[in-house]
Short mmCIF file of C-alpha atoms in Angstrom, two decimals:
data_model
loop_
_atom_site.label_atom_id
_atom_site.label_comp_id
_atom_site.label_asym_id
_atom_site.label_seq_id
_atom_site.Cartn_x
_atom_site.Cartn_y
_atom_site.Cartn_z
CA MET N 1 159.66 200.78 57.75
CA ALA N 2 162.93 202.02 59.44
CA THR N 3 162.00 204.83 61.92
CA THR N 4 163.14 208.15 61.61
CA ALA N 5 166.36 208.54 63.23
CA THR N 6 166.40 211.68 65.53
CA PRO N 7 167.34 211.80 68.94
CA GLN N 8 164.65 211.81 70.96
CA ALA N 9 163.45 208.92 70.18
CA VAL N 10 166.82 207.21 70.07
CA GLU N 11 166.68 207.45 73.20
CA GLU N 12 163.44 206.18 73.60
CA LYS N 13 164.21 203.28 71.92
CA VAL N 14 167.93 202.30 73.33
CA VAL N 15 166.51 203.43 76.94
CA GLU N 16 163.34 200.79 76.88
CA ALA N 17 166.03 198.82 74.94
CA ILE N 18 168.74 198.29 77.70
CA ALA N 19 165.39 198.78 80.78
CA GLU N 20 165.10 195.65 78.66
CA LEU N 21 167.47 193.68 79.49
CA GLY N 22 167.57 194.01 82.94
CA ALA N 23 168.56 197.66 84.16
CA GLU N 24 167.09 199.84 86.24
CA ARG N 25 165.21 202.06 84.25
CA ASP N 26 165.73 205.45 86.29
CA GLU N 27 168.94 204.34 86.22
CA ILE N 28 169.40 204.77 82.41
CA THR N 29 170.65 208.43 82.10
CA ARG N 30 172.23 209.35 79.41
CA ASP N 31 176.27 210.19 81.69
CA ALA N 32 175.31 205.74 82.65
CA THR N 33 178.59 203.76 81.59
CA PHE N 34 177.27 200.39 80.81
CA GLU N 35 179.24 199.20 83.13
CA SER N 36 177.31 201.00 86.00
CA LEU N 37 174.34 199.80 84.74
CA ASP N 38 175.13 196.04 84.43
CA VAL N 39 175.25 195.93 80.42
CA ASP N 40 178.30 194.23 79.05
CA SER N 41 179.08 192.10 75.67
CA LEU N 42 176.54 190.40 75.36
CA ASP N 43 174.25 193.08 75.99
CA ILE N 44 175.61 195.36 73.39
CA VAL N 45 174.97 192.63 70.51
CA GLU N 46 171.19 192.24 71.71
CA LEU N 47 170.85 196.66 72.18
CA SER N 48 172.60 196.47 68.40
CA GLN N 49 169.60 193.95 66.84
CA VAL N 50 167.31 196.24 68.37
CA ILE N 51 167.66 198.73 67.40
CA GLU N 52 169.31 197.67 63.98
CA ASP N 53 165.92 196.59 63.51
CA GLU N 54 164.49 199.78 64.98
CA PHE N 55 166.66 202.12 62.51
CA GLY N 56 168.24 199.98 59.92
CA VAL N 57 171.35 201.10 61.29
CA GLU N 58 174.25 198.62 62.43
CA LEU N 59 175.59 199.60 65.46
CA LYS N 60 178.37 196.49 65.54
CA GLY N 61 182.19 197.41 64.44
CA GLU N 62 185.48 199.40 67.21
CA ASP N 63 183.03 202.18 67.34
CA ALA N 64 180.94 200.02 69.35
CA GLN N 65 182.82 198.01 71.11
CA ARG N 66 184.14 201.46 72.48
CA LEU N 67 181.13 203.15 74.09
CA LYS N 68 181.23 203.77 77.09
CA THR N 69 177.86 205.52 78.35
CA VAL N 70 174.16 204.93 77.19
CA GLY N 71 174.55 208.71 75.85
CA ASP N 72 177.83 207.28 73.38
CA ALA N 73 175.30 205.06 72.16
CA ILE N 74 173.07 207.77 71.84
CA ASP N 75 175.57 209.61 69.66
CA LEU N 76 176.59 207.51 67.53
CA VAL N 77 173.06 205.23 65.75
CA VAL N 78 171.99 209.80 65.03
CA ALA N 79 175.64 209.85 63.80
CA ARG N 80 175.00 206.23 61.42
CA ALA N 81 171.88 208.05 60.20
CA ALA N 82 172.69 211.00 59.27
CA MET B 1 189.71 154.51 103.99
CA SER B 2 188.23 156.89 101.95
CA ARG B 3 185.55 159.89 103.46
CA ARG B 4 181.82 159.62 104.25
CA VAL B 5 179.61 161.93 102.56
CA VAL B 6 176.48 163.30 103.86
CA ILE B 7 173.41 165.10 102.86
CA THR B 8 173.06 168.17 104.89
CA GLY B 9 170.31 170.06 102.33
CA MET B 10 167.96 169.87 100.22
CA GLY B 11 165.85 172.05 97.27
CA ALA B 12 163.10 170.41 94.68
CA VAL B 13 160.86 172.24 92.63
CA THR B 14 158.98 169.46 90.50
CA PRO B 15 155.29 169.10 89.40
CA LEU B 16 154.23 168.07 93.12
CA GLY B 17 155.11 172.91 93.91
CA LEU B 18 157.66 174.06 95.33
CA GLY B 19 160.11 173.32 98.24
CA ALA B 20 161.94 168.90 98.23
CA ARG B 21 159.58 168.60 101.68
CA THR B 22 156.65 169.23 99.76
CA LEU B 23 157.56 167.03 97.27
CA PHE B 24 157.90 164.01 99.86
CA GLU B 25 154.50 164.96 102.27
CA ARG B 26 152.95 165.21 98.98
CA TRP B 27 153.78 161.98 97.26
CA ARG B 28 153.20 159.95 100.72
CA ARG B 29 150.23 160.94 100.94
CA GLY B 30 149.81 160.04 97.33
CA GLU B 31 148.54 163.32 95.68
CA SER B 32 149.90 163.60 92.27
CA GLY B 33 151.08 166.52 90.32
CA ILE B 34 150.54 165.23 86.97
CA GLU B 35 147.75 167.53 85.28
CA GLY B 36 146.42 166.80 81.81
CA GLY B 37 149.06 164.07 81.70
CA ILE B 38 151.99 166.17 82.19
CA GLY B 39 153.72 167.02 85.29
CA ALA B 40 154.48 171.13 84.87
CA ALA B 41 156.28 173.48 87.24
CA SER B 42 153.66 174.83 87.89
CA ASP B 43 154.02 176.69 91.60
CA PHE B 44 157.39 177.92 90.02
CA GLU B 45 156.81 181.74 88.96
CA PRO B 46 160.20 182.87 87.46
CA SER B 47 161.08 186.07 89.12
CA ASP B 48 160.23 185.29 93.29
CA PHE B 49 163.76 183.36 92.90
CA LEU B 50 165.17 185.26 89.32
CA SER B 51 165.96 189.36 88.66
CA LYS B 52 164.64 189.98 85.40
CA LYS B 53 168.38 190.03 83.97
CA GLU B 54 169.46 186.74 85.71
CA ALA B 55 165.71 185.31 84.69
CA ARG B 56 166.70 186.49 80.59
CA ARG B 57 170.00 185.01 80.68
CA ALA B 58 168.44 181.42 82.28
CA ASP B 59 167.43 179.01 79.91
CA ARG B 60 164.04 177.63 82.80
CA PHE B 61 166.20 174.63 83.15
CA THR B 62 168.72 176.05 84.59
CA GLN B 63 165.69 178.92 86.55
CA LEU B 64 164.35 175.13 88.35
CA ALA B 65 167.97 174.81 89.04
CA ILE B 66 168.17 178.17 91.00
CA ALA B 67 165.60 178.52 93.16
CA ALA B 68 165.92 174.17 94.05
CA CYS B 69 169.77 175.58 94.97
CA GLN B 70 168.70 178.19 96.77
CA GLU B 71 166.36 176.16 98.88
CA ALA B 72 168.96 172.95 99.52
CA LEU B 73 171.52 176.02 100.53
CA ASP B 74 168.91 177.69 103.11
CA ASP B 75 168.62 174.44 104.06
CA ALA B 76 171.57 173.63 104.55
CA GLY B 77 172.57 176.90 106.33
CA TRP B 78 174.57 178.17 104.15
CA GLY B 79 172.05 180.82 103.29
CA ASP B 80 174.14 183.19 104.63
CA GLY B 81 176.88 182.67 103.29
CA LEU B 82 179.55 179.71 102.76
CA PRO B 83 180.69 177.65 106.45
CA ILE B 84 184.19 176.21 103.96
CA ASP B 85 186.27 177.69 101.79
CA PRO B 86 184.25 178.73 98.18
CA ASP B 87 187.51 177.40 96.57
CA ARG B 88 186.22 173.49 97.71
CA VAL B 89 182.79 174.10 96.85
CA GLY B 90 181.75 172.32 93.78
CA CYS B 91 178.96 171.86 91.74
CA VAL B 92 177.79 168.81 89.39
CA ILE B 93 174.34 169.46 87.84
CA GLY B 94 172.80 166.85 85.63
CA THR B 95 170.64 167.39 81.94
CA GLY B 96 169.12 165.69 80.03
CA ILE B 97 169.24 167.98 76.92
CA GLY B 98 169.94 171.09 78.48
CA GLY B 99 167.39 174.94 77.18
CA MET B 100 165.84 172.63 74.83
CA GLY B 101 163.13 175.84 75.01
CA SER B 102 165.71 177.87 74.20
CA PHE B 103 166.90 175.86 71.26
CA GLU B 104 163.73 175.64 70.08
CA ASP B 105 162.79 179.41 69.97
CA GLN B 106 166.71 180.46 68.57
CA HIS B 107 165.85 177.58 65.46
CA HIS B 108 162.32 179.55 65.41
CA ILE B 109 163.83 183.05 64.95
CA LEU B 110 166.84 182.06 62.92
CA ARG B 111 163.35 180.77 60.60
CA GLU B 112 161.81 183.63 60.51
CA SER B 113 164.23 186.63 60.37
CA GLY B 114 167.74 185.71 59.49
CA ALA B 115 171.50 184.70 61.74
CA GLY B 116 170.78 188.17 62.27
CA ARG B 117 168.18 187.78 65.37
CA VAL B 118 169.94 184.37 66.51
CA SER B 119 170.19 185.91 70.50
CA PRO B 120 174.13 186.56 71.75
CA LEU B 121 172.73 184.48 74.34
CA ALA B 122 171.56 181.38 72.52
CA VAL B 123 174.56 179.14 73.48
CA PRO B 124 175.30 180.15 77.74
CA LEU B 125 171.16 179.41 77.36
CA MET B 126 171.22 176.18 76.17
CA MET B 127 174.43 174.19 76.35
CA PRO B 128 173.98 171.82 79.01
CA ASN B 129 175.76 172.78 81.54
CA ALA B 130 174.53 176.06 82.07
CA ALA B 131 172.94 174.74 85.61
CA PRO B 132 175.97 174.62 87.35
CA GLY B 133 177.34 177.72 85.78
CA ALA B 134 174.47 179.51 86.65
CA LEU B 135 175.09 177.91 90.30
CA ALA B 136 178.39 178.85 90.73
CA MET B 137 178.45 182.84 89.75
CA ARG B 138 175.19 183.14 92.10
CA PHE B 139 176.56 181.83 95.09
CA GLY B 140 179.93 181.62 94.69
CA LEU B 141 180.96 177.94 93.44
CA ARG B 142 184.41 178.03 93.13
CA GLY B 143 185.46 174.27 93.37
CA PRO B 144 185.32 172.36 90.30
CA ALA B 145 182.39 172.59 88.57
CA HIS B 146 180.50 170.59 85.50
CA GLY B 147 177.11 168.97 84.29
CA THR B 148 176.83 165.31 83.88
CA VAL B 149 174.75 163.66 80.37
CA SER B 150 173.98 160.57 80.32
CA ALA B 151 169.70 160.32 80.18
CA CYS B 152 167.00 160.04 82.51
CA ALA B 153 170.29 158.09 84.55
CA ALA B 154 171.76 162.34 84.60
CA GLY B 155 170.49 162.87 87.96
CA ALA B 156 172.24 160.72 89.69
CA ASP B 157 175.67 159.93 87.85
CA ALA B 158 175.08 163.49 89.62
CA ILE B 159 175.16 162.26 93.04
CA GLY B 160 178.52 159.52 91.90
CA ASP B 161 180.63 162.42 90.73
CA ALA B 162 180.49 164.37 93.70
CA VAL B 163 180.53 161.65 95.68
CA ARG B 164 183.60 160.05 93.93
CA MET B 165 185.16 164.56 93.54
CA ILE B 166 184.64 164.42 97.71
CA HIS B 167 186.50 160.71 97.90
CA ALA B 168 189.10 162.36 95.61
CA GLY B 169 189.72 165.88 97.91
CA ASP B 170 189.01 167.38 94.85
CA ALA B 171 186.30 169.27 97.21
CA ASP B 172 185.07 169.26 99.86
CA ALA B 173 181.07 169.41 99.52
CA ILE B 174 179.57 170.24 96.51
CA VAL B 175 176.09 171.37 94.93
CA ALA B 176 174.81 167.88 92.97
CA GLY B 177 172.02 167.36 91.74
CA GLY B 178 169.77 167.45 88.46
CA ALA B 179 167.45 169.67 86.21
CA GLU B 180 165.52 170.16 83.35
CA CYS B 181 162.70 171.48 81.01
CA THR B 182 161.93 169.96 77.51
CA LEU B 183 157.88 170.61 78.49
CA THR B 184 158.52 172.01 74.35
CA PRO B 185 156.81 171.15 71.33
CA LEU B 186 159.81 168.98 69.80
CA ALA B 187 161.27 167.36 72.59
CA THR B 188 157.14 165.94 72.89
CA ALA B 189 156.65 164.85 69.42
CA ALA B 190 160.16 163.18 70.36
CA PHE B 191 159.11 161.15 72.82
CA ALA B 192 156.13 160.55 71.00
CA ALA B 193 157.89 159.40 67.84
CA MET B 194 160.08 156.91 70.19
CA GLY B 195 156.46 155.62 70.78
CA ALA B 196 158.42 155.69 74.71
CA THR B 197 155.55 159.02 76.33
CA SER B 198 151.98 157.74 77.26
CA ASP B 199 149.22 158.14 75.22
CA SER B 200 146.43 157.33 78.22
CA GLY B 201 148.67 160.80 79.92
CA ILE B 202 148.68 158.16 83.44
CA SER B 203 151.46 157.48 84.49
CA ARG B 204 151.67 154.10 86.52
CA PRO B 205 154.68 152.24 87.05
CA PHE B 206 154.34 147.97 86.81
CA ASP B 207 151.02 148.69 86.96
CA ALA B 208 150.18 146.74 83.83
CA ARG B 209 147.91 148.50 81.35
CA ARG B 210 150.91 150.93 81.68
CA ASP B 211 151.12 152.79 77.80
CA GLY B 212 154.71 154.99 78.33
CA PHE B 213 156.32 157.77 80.48
CA VAL B 214 154.74 160.89 81.33
CA MET B 215 156.86 163.73 79.92
CA GLY B 216 157.67 166.33 83.85
CA GLU B 217 159.71 168.67 84.39
CA GLY B 218 161.90 170.59 87.94
CA ALA B 219 165.04 170.47 89.70
CA GLY B 220 166.80 168.81 92.79
CA ILE B 221 169.38 170.31 94.48
CA LEU B 222 170.96 168.35 97.26
CA VAL B 223 173.96 169.68 99.54
CA LEU B 224 176.53 166.85 99.68
CA GLU B 225 180.08 167.20 102.16
CA ASP B 226 181.89 165.09 103.57
CA ALA B 227 181.18 164.41 107.24
CA ASP B 228 184.68 165.84 109.28
CA VAL B 229 183.53 169.05 107.97
CA ALA B 230 180.09 168.44 107.88
CA GLU B 231 180.51 167.31 112.26
CA ARG B 232 182.77 169.51 112.12
CA ARG B 233 180.75 173.12 111.28
CA GLY B 234 177.91 170.95 113.64
CA ALA B 235 175.80 171.05 110.81
CA ARG B 236 172.59 168.79 110.83
CA ILE B 237 172.78 165.70 108.33
CA LEU B 238 169.56 164.01 106.82
CA GLY B 239 171.61 161.20 105.02
CA GLU B 240 174.53 159.82 103.93
CA VAL B 241 175.13 158.72 100.19
CA ALA B 242 176.72 155.18 101.12
CA GLY B 243 177.22 153.78 97.88
CA TYR B 244 177.57 154.18 94.04
CA GLY B 245 177.51 152.19 91.22
CA ALA B 246 177.10 152.33 87.34
CA SER B 247 177.08 150.57 84.28
CA SER B 248 176.82 150.67 80.33
CA ASP B 249 173.58 147.84 78.48
CA ALA B 250 176.33 148.56 75.73
CA HIS B 251 172.80 146.75 74.50
CA HIS B 252 170.38 149.08 72.24
CA ILE B 253 170.85 152.63 72.02
CA THR B 254 167.05 153.25 73.56
CA ALA B 255 166.33 150.04 74.85
CA PRO B 256 166.62 148.67 78.55
CA ASP B 257 168.66 145.15 78.31
CA PRO B 258 165.31 143.19 78.94
CA ASP B 259 168.02 140.93 81.76
CA GLY B 260 168.50 144.27 83.50
CA LYS B 261 171.62 142.46 83.55
CA GLY B 262 173.67 146.18 83.03
CA ALA B 263 171.42 147.03 85.46
CA VAL B 264 171.75 144.35 87.54
CA ARG B 265 175.84 145.55 87.58
CA ALA B 266 174.90 148.64 89.34
CA ILE B 267 172.58 147.52 91.87
CA LEU B 268 175.87 145.52 92.71
CA ARG B 269 178.42 147.87 92.58
CA ALA B 270 176.37 149.84 94.65
CA LEU B 271 176.30 147.46 97.06
CA GLU B 272 180.15 146.86 97.04
CA ASP B 273 181.31 150.42 97.53
CA ALA B 274 179.05 150.61 100.24
CA GLY B 275 179.72 147.58 101.94
CA ILE B 276 176.37 145.61 102.85
CA GLU B 277 174.05 143.01 101.98
CA PRO B 278 171.19 142.73 99.99
CA GLU B 279 169.59 141.41 103.09
CA ASP B 280 170.11 144.72 103.56
CA VAL B 281 168.16 147.20 101.66
CA ASP B 282 164.83 148.35 103.30
CA TYR B 283 163.60 150.18 99.53
CA VAL B 284 163.94 150.76 96.54
CA ASN B 285 163.08 153.58 94.78
CA ALA B 286 162.89 152.88 91.22
CA HIS B 287 163.23 153.59 88.37
CA GLY B 288 159.82 152.95 87.47
CA THR B 289 159.36 154.46 84.65
CA SER B 290 155.85 153.16 83.66
CA THR B 291 156.62 152.28 79.80
CA PRO B 292 156.24 148.41 79.22
CA LEU B 293 159.89 147.98 78.87
CA ASN B 294 162.27 149.31 81.54
CA ASP B 295 158.64 148.27 84.27
CA ARG B 296 160.35 144.93 83.34
CA SER B 297 164.29 145.08 82.91
CA GLU B 298 163.90 146.74 86.11
CA THR B 299 161.75 143.75 87.57
CA THR B 300 164.01 141.75 87.11
CA ALA B 301 167.91 143.74 87.48
CA ILE B 302 166.10 143.92 91.53
CA LYS B 303 165.54 139.71 91.41
CA ARG B 304 168.74 139.19 90.14
CA ALA B 305 170.15 141.60 92.69
CA LEU B 306 168.85 141.16 95.41
CA GLY B 307 167.86 136.98 95.20
CA GLU B 308 165.23 136.77 97.47
CA HIS B 309 164.88 139.64 98.86
CA ALA B 310 164.01 141.05 97.14
CA ALA B 311 160.86 140.11 98.03
CA ARG B 312 160.78 141.65 101.01
CA VAL B 313 161.57 144.78 100.04
CA PRO B 314 159.02 147.61 99.06
CA VAL B 315 159.80 148.91 95.78
CA SER B 316 157.95 152.47 94.65
CA SER B 317 158.31 154.91 91.79
CA LEU B 318 157.50 158.52 92.44
CA LYS B 319 158.25 159.17 88.91
CA SER B 320 153.43 158.12 89.58
CA ALA B 321 153.39 161.57 90.72
CA ILE B 322 154.94 163.76 88.93
CA GLY B 323 156.34 161.78 85.27
CA HIS B 324 159.29 161.65 84.52
CA LEU B 325 162.07 164.42 84.69
CA LEU B 326 164.17 163.00 82.13
CA GLY B 327 167.44 164.12 83.48
CA ALA B 328 166.61 165.61 87.48
CA ALA B 329 164.58 162.16 88.06
CA GLY B 330 167.41 159.90 89.41
CA ALA B 331 168.11 163.77 91.63
CA VAL B 332 164.78 164.83 92.44
CA GLU B 333 164.15 160.83 93.70
CA ALA B 334 167.49 161.18 95.86
CA ILE B 335 166.19 163.47 98.26
CA ALA B 336 162.09 161.76 98.35
CA THR B 337 164.16 158.58 99.31
CA VAL B 338 166.88 161.31 101.89
CA TYR B 339 163.30 162.13 103.49
CA ALA B 340 161.72 157.91 102.64
CA LEU B 341 164.44 156.65 104.77
CA GLY B 342 165.15 159.25 107.51
CA GLU B 343 160.47 158.26 108.19
CA ARG B 344 160.94 154.92 107.40
CA VAL B 345 158.58 154.78 105.29
CA ALA B 346 157.65 153.39 101.77
CA PRO B 347 155.80 156.37 99.73
CA PRO B 348 153.01 154.59 97.46
CA THR B 349 153.52 153.49 93.55
CA LEU B 350 150.68 155.83 92.31
CA ASN B 351 147.69 154.93 89.89
CA TYR B 352 148.73 150.78 90.42
CA GLY B 353 146.09 147.89 90.57
CA GLU B 354 146.47 145.79 87.51
CA PRO B 355 149.75 143.18 88.10
CA ASP B 356 151.32 142.31 85.06
CA GLU B 357 152.63 138.72 84.39
CA GLY B 358 155.86 138.14 85.70
CA LEU B 359 155.86 141.89 87.52
CA ASP B 360 155.74 140.09 91.35
CA LEU B 361 156.93 142.75 93.53
CA ASP B 362 155.67 144.60 96.20
CA TYR B 363 155.66 148.28 94.64
CA VAL B 364 153.35 149.89 96.96
CA PRO B 365 150.05 150.53 95.47
CA GLY B 366 147.01 152.20 97.12
CA GLU B 367 149.84 154.01 100.05
CA ALA B 368 152.54 154.78 102.19
CA LYS B 369 153.70 151.96 104.06
CA ALA B 370 156.48 151.97 106.96
CA LEU B 371 159.76 150.05 106.30
CA ARG B 372 160.33 147.26 108.55
CA GLU B 373 163.11 148.48 111.66
CA ARG B 374 166.36 146.37 111.86
CA GLN B 375 168.73 146.22 115.09
CA ASN B 376 172.32 145.97 114.72
CA GLY B 377 174.34 145.54 117.43
CA SER B 378 172.89 148.53 119.36
CA GLY B 379 169.05 148.72 118.20
CA PRO B 380 167.16 150.06 115.53
CA ARG B 381 169.85 150.54 112.38
CA PRO B 382 168.88 153.36 109.96
CA ALA B 383 167.55 152.11 106.31
CA VAL B 384 169.46 151.81 103.81
CA ALA B 385 167.62 152.05 100.19
CA LEU B 386 168.75 152.61 96.93
CA SER B 387 168.13 154.51 93.54
CA ASN B 388 167.86 153.53 90.62
CA ALA B 389 167.83 155.62 88.09
CA PHE B 390 168.88 154.27 83.75
CA GLY B 391 168.68 156.46 80.63
CA PHE B 392 168.57 155.96 77.26
CA GLY B 393 172.01 155.27 75.29
CA GLY B 394 172.46 152.27 78.09
CA HIS B 395 172.95 154.08 80.82
CA ASN B 396 172.81 152.70 84.38
CA ALA B 397 172.93 154.53 87.47
CA VAL B 398 172.21 153.07 91.23
CA VAL B 399 172.45 155.51 94.33
CA CYS B 400 172.75 153.62 97.59
CA LEU B 401 171.78 156.06 101.19
CA ARG B 402 171.83 155.84 104.41
CA GLY B 403 169.19 157.46 106.50
CA THR B 404 169.87 158.94 110.32
#
């Protein structure tokens, strides 16, 4: 069963997944840009796979391509799960 | 007059440990890196060489290449940055298969979880050119780069390609070598299915009891430079790639030509390219896989190519100590050969004890032996060796190396 996509649960999962991609955990804040974290399009696909497994929400399509910050990703997942 | 190509740095990660010099010194002492019938590079810890992100984006064969390359560049005095215009530095890395472990992992995910869970990194992890791509990025090598794919000749072909690229003026230096990691369930089963690997788990090239090769993993990288460029920057010269010869058996997809005709042509071409005669060869670093077929046909080829001189030349196989590193073998063996020439010594063929009929060369059993001192007009001349590498598909690649 998918986890309920509360803002807190999504943030925890997104931060954990980005850290797993190789970014420094203490640099992963809502305002941090993916560019500054060296998270590229391949990483975003991996992140979306983790999110889909966890929350049953697809993080794909045009919206996902426009993601700039960690906060953008968290908000998009929460919005799509609602 | 074509440009001379010298070796200014070397690095290796092998079953004998971290480091090119370690590889040679341990082999010379007759030590083995094979345990439990496998030649694993067990001293290699990715986090010692790679960031978390780099490690995630590199199959183990590429990781091994990065570690070996770091050592080679440090050894060449390039550790603090390239001393040559990066646009003039290329990279050629051979592999037999590429990211086999990643291939197997991703196939498992496909079967278990479906197409939507296959990693977006799958292709860059698996592709056989992953290592030259990663090295170019990590070390800022902006000249021509590619992988060579000729099975167990790939590491030697990488050196040959690199020399040709420098000759042609495409680059002033090339980071060249080979990398392989196929100690995986599918690859292990596949080599066993064709009867290529040893049941006994003992690598004993040229011995009557040999029963196949022992699988190994590792990487070897050489920094090859135009001699004029190297001399201008005052580089320390470790040796020279004096010649290269390659050929195809055009005989069978896996079995060597029993008469070794293709190997003979590659050896003779390498000698011609180096401008030397068979009598000038002081040492042969054999392909010597420990398979019944290779060691017999290779012995025949060495005799045919070198004639009467073959009986006087020490012939030994590094695979007796580390197993078969497939696409990395030709590079790792060339590295060990360069040190052997510098020290004027033929390291031993380990585990050799029972002669096989017709296999009657000097395989350097027991312990290392000194190379005969040879004179030219002005005194002792640098020692010369052939390093053989033959691959499934009928590929033959021979590198002629000259010591200092």
